[in-house]
mmCIF file of C-alpha atoms in Angstrom:
data_model
loop_
_atom_site.group_PDB
_atom_site.id
_atom_site.type_symbol
_atom_site.label_atom_id
_atom_site.label_comp_id
_atom_site.label_asym_id
_atom_site.label_seq_id
_atom_site.Cartn_x
_atom_site.Cartn_y
_atom_site.Cartn_z
ATOM 1 C CA SER A 1 3.508 -8.726 -13.259
ATOM 2 C CA ASP A 2 3.992 -5.365 -11.561
ATOM 3 C CA VAL A 3 0.269 -4.639 -11.920
ATOM 4 C CA CYS A 4 -0.649 -7.923 -10.245
ATOM 5 C CA SER A 5 1.602 -7.244 -7.272
ATOM 6 C CA SER A 6 0.168 -3.720 -6.942
ATOM 7 C CA ASP A 7 -3.372 -5.120 -7.002
ATOM 8 C CA LEU A 8 -2.508 -7.639 -4.323
ATOM 9 C CA LEU A 9 -0.949 -4.947 -2.144
ATOM 10 C CA VAL A 10 -4.003 -2.699 -2.498
ATOM 11 C CA VAL A 11 -6.420 -5.449 -1.473
ATOM 12 C CA ALA A 12 -4.188 -6.609 1.391
ATOM 13 C CA VAL A 13 -3.769 -3.100 2.773
ATOM 14 C CA GLY A 14 -7.375 -2.042 2.201
ATOM 15 C CA GLY A 15 -9.002 -5.134 3.619
ATOM 16 C CA LEU A 16 -11.630 -7.361 2.077
ATOM 17 C CA GLY A 17 -14.668 -6.091 3.980
ATOM 18 C CA SER A 18 -15.530 -2.990 1.965
ATOM 19 C CA ILE A 19 -15.015 -0.997 -1.206
ATOM 20 C CA ARG A 20 -13.780 2.045 0.724
ATOM 21 C CA GLY A 21 -10.684 0.269 2.088
ATOM 22 C CA PRO A 22 -9.127 -0.766 -1.226
ATOM 23 C CA PHE A 23 -9.985 2.634 -2.721
ATOM 24 C CA VAL A 24 -8.184 4.507 0.063
ATOM 25 C CA ALA A 25 -5.312 2.026 -0.082
ATOM 26 C CA ALA A 26 -4.981 2.477 -3.856
ATOM 27 C CA VAL A 27 -4.775 6.243 -3.503
ATOM 28 C CA LEU A 28 -2.305 6.096 -0.596
ATOM 29 C CA LEU A 29 -0.088 3.460 -2.183
ATOM 30 C CA GLY A 30 -0.148 5.083 -5.613
ATOM 31 C CA VAL A 31 0.731 8.555 -4.373
ATOM 32 C CA SER A 32 3.394 7.343 -1.948
ATOM 33 C CA ASP A 33 4.925 4.979 -4.521
ATOM 34 C CA THR A 34 5.208 7.747 -7.102
ATOM 35 C CA ALA A 35 6.506 10.248 -4.554
ATOM 36 C CA PHE A 36 9.223 7.961 -3.207
ATOM 37 C CA LYS A 37 10.311 6.902 -6.692
ATOM 38 C CA TYR A 38 10.671 10.586 -7.561
ATOM 39 C CA LEU A 39 12.298 11.761 -4.309
ATOM 40 C CA VAL A 40 14.559 8.787 -3.596
ATOM 41 C CA PRO A 41 14.984 6.844 -6.864
ATOM 42 C CA GLU A 42 17.633 4.515 -5.415
ATOM 43 C CA ILE A 43 15.282 2.897 -2.889
ATOM 44 C CA GLY A 44 11.898 4.265 -3.970
ATOM 45 C CA ALA A 45 10.650 0.941 -5.298
ATOM 46 C CA PHE A 46 11.340 -0.833 -2.002
ATOM 47 C CA VAL A 47 9.839 1.766 0.327
ATOM 48 C CA ILE A 48 6.287 0.800 -0.618
ATOM 49 C CA TYR A 49 6.882 -2.839 0.327
ATOM 50 C CA ILE A 50 8.407 -1.837 3.665
ATOM 51 C CA ALA A 51 5.392 0.398 4.337
ATOM 52 C CA VAL A 52 2.968 -2.434 3.494
ATOM 53 C CA ILE A 53 4.791 -4.856 5.791
ATOM 54 C CA GLY A 54 4.745 -2.311 8.610
ATOM 55 C CA LEU A 55 1.064 -1.548 8.134
ATOM 56 C CA LEU A 56 0.078 -5.212 8.040
ATOM 57 C CA LEU A 57 2.072 -5.867 11.208
ATOM 58 C CA TRP A 58 0.197 -2.987 12.853
ATOM 59 C CA ARG A 59 -3.273 -3.858 11.430
ATOM 60 C CA PRO A 60 -3.333 -7.452 10.120
ATOM 61 C CA ALA A 61 -6.892 -7.132 8.754
ATOM 62 C CA GLY A 62 -5.981 -4.064 6.672
ATOM 63 C CA LEU A 63 -6.964 -0.425 7.036
ATOM 64 C CA PHE A 64 -10.718 -0.976 7.034
ATOM 65 C CA GLY A 65 -10.858 -4.763 7.431
ATOM 66 C CA ARG A 66 -12.909 -6.431 10.092
ATOM 67 C CA ALA A 67 -11.098 -8.319 12.812
#
């Protein structure tokens, strides 16, 4: 179930309009998720969801999505 939620986050953040968006989102989310879980293990799992919410409030179509 964790893999499914990660896949959904990657597609939502990357946008549906291209291959480049989900690829960049997968790299950014994967690196930041691992880094925060290592640096701040108490809240590391929740930081990625807060970042996704903030990014989707800023760019609702995703990083590379078309408006």
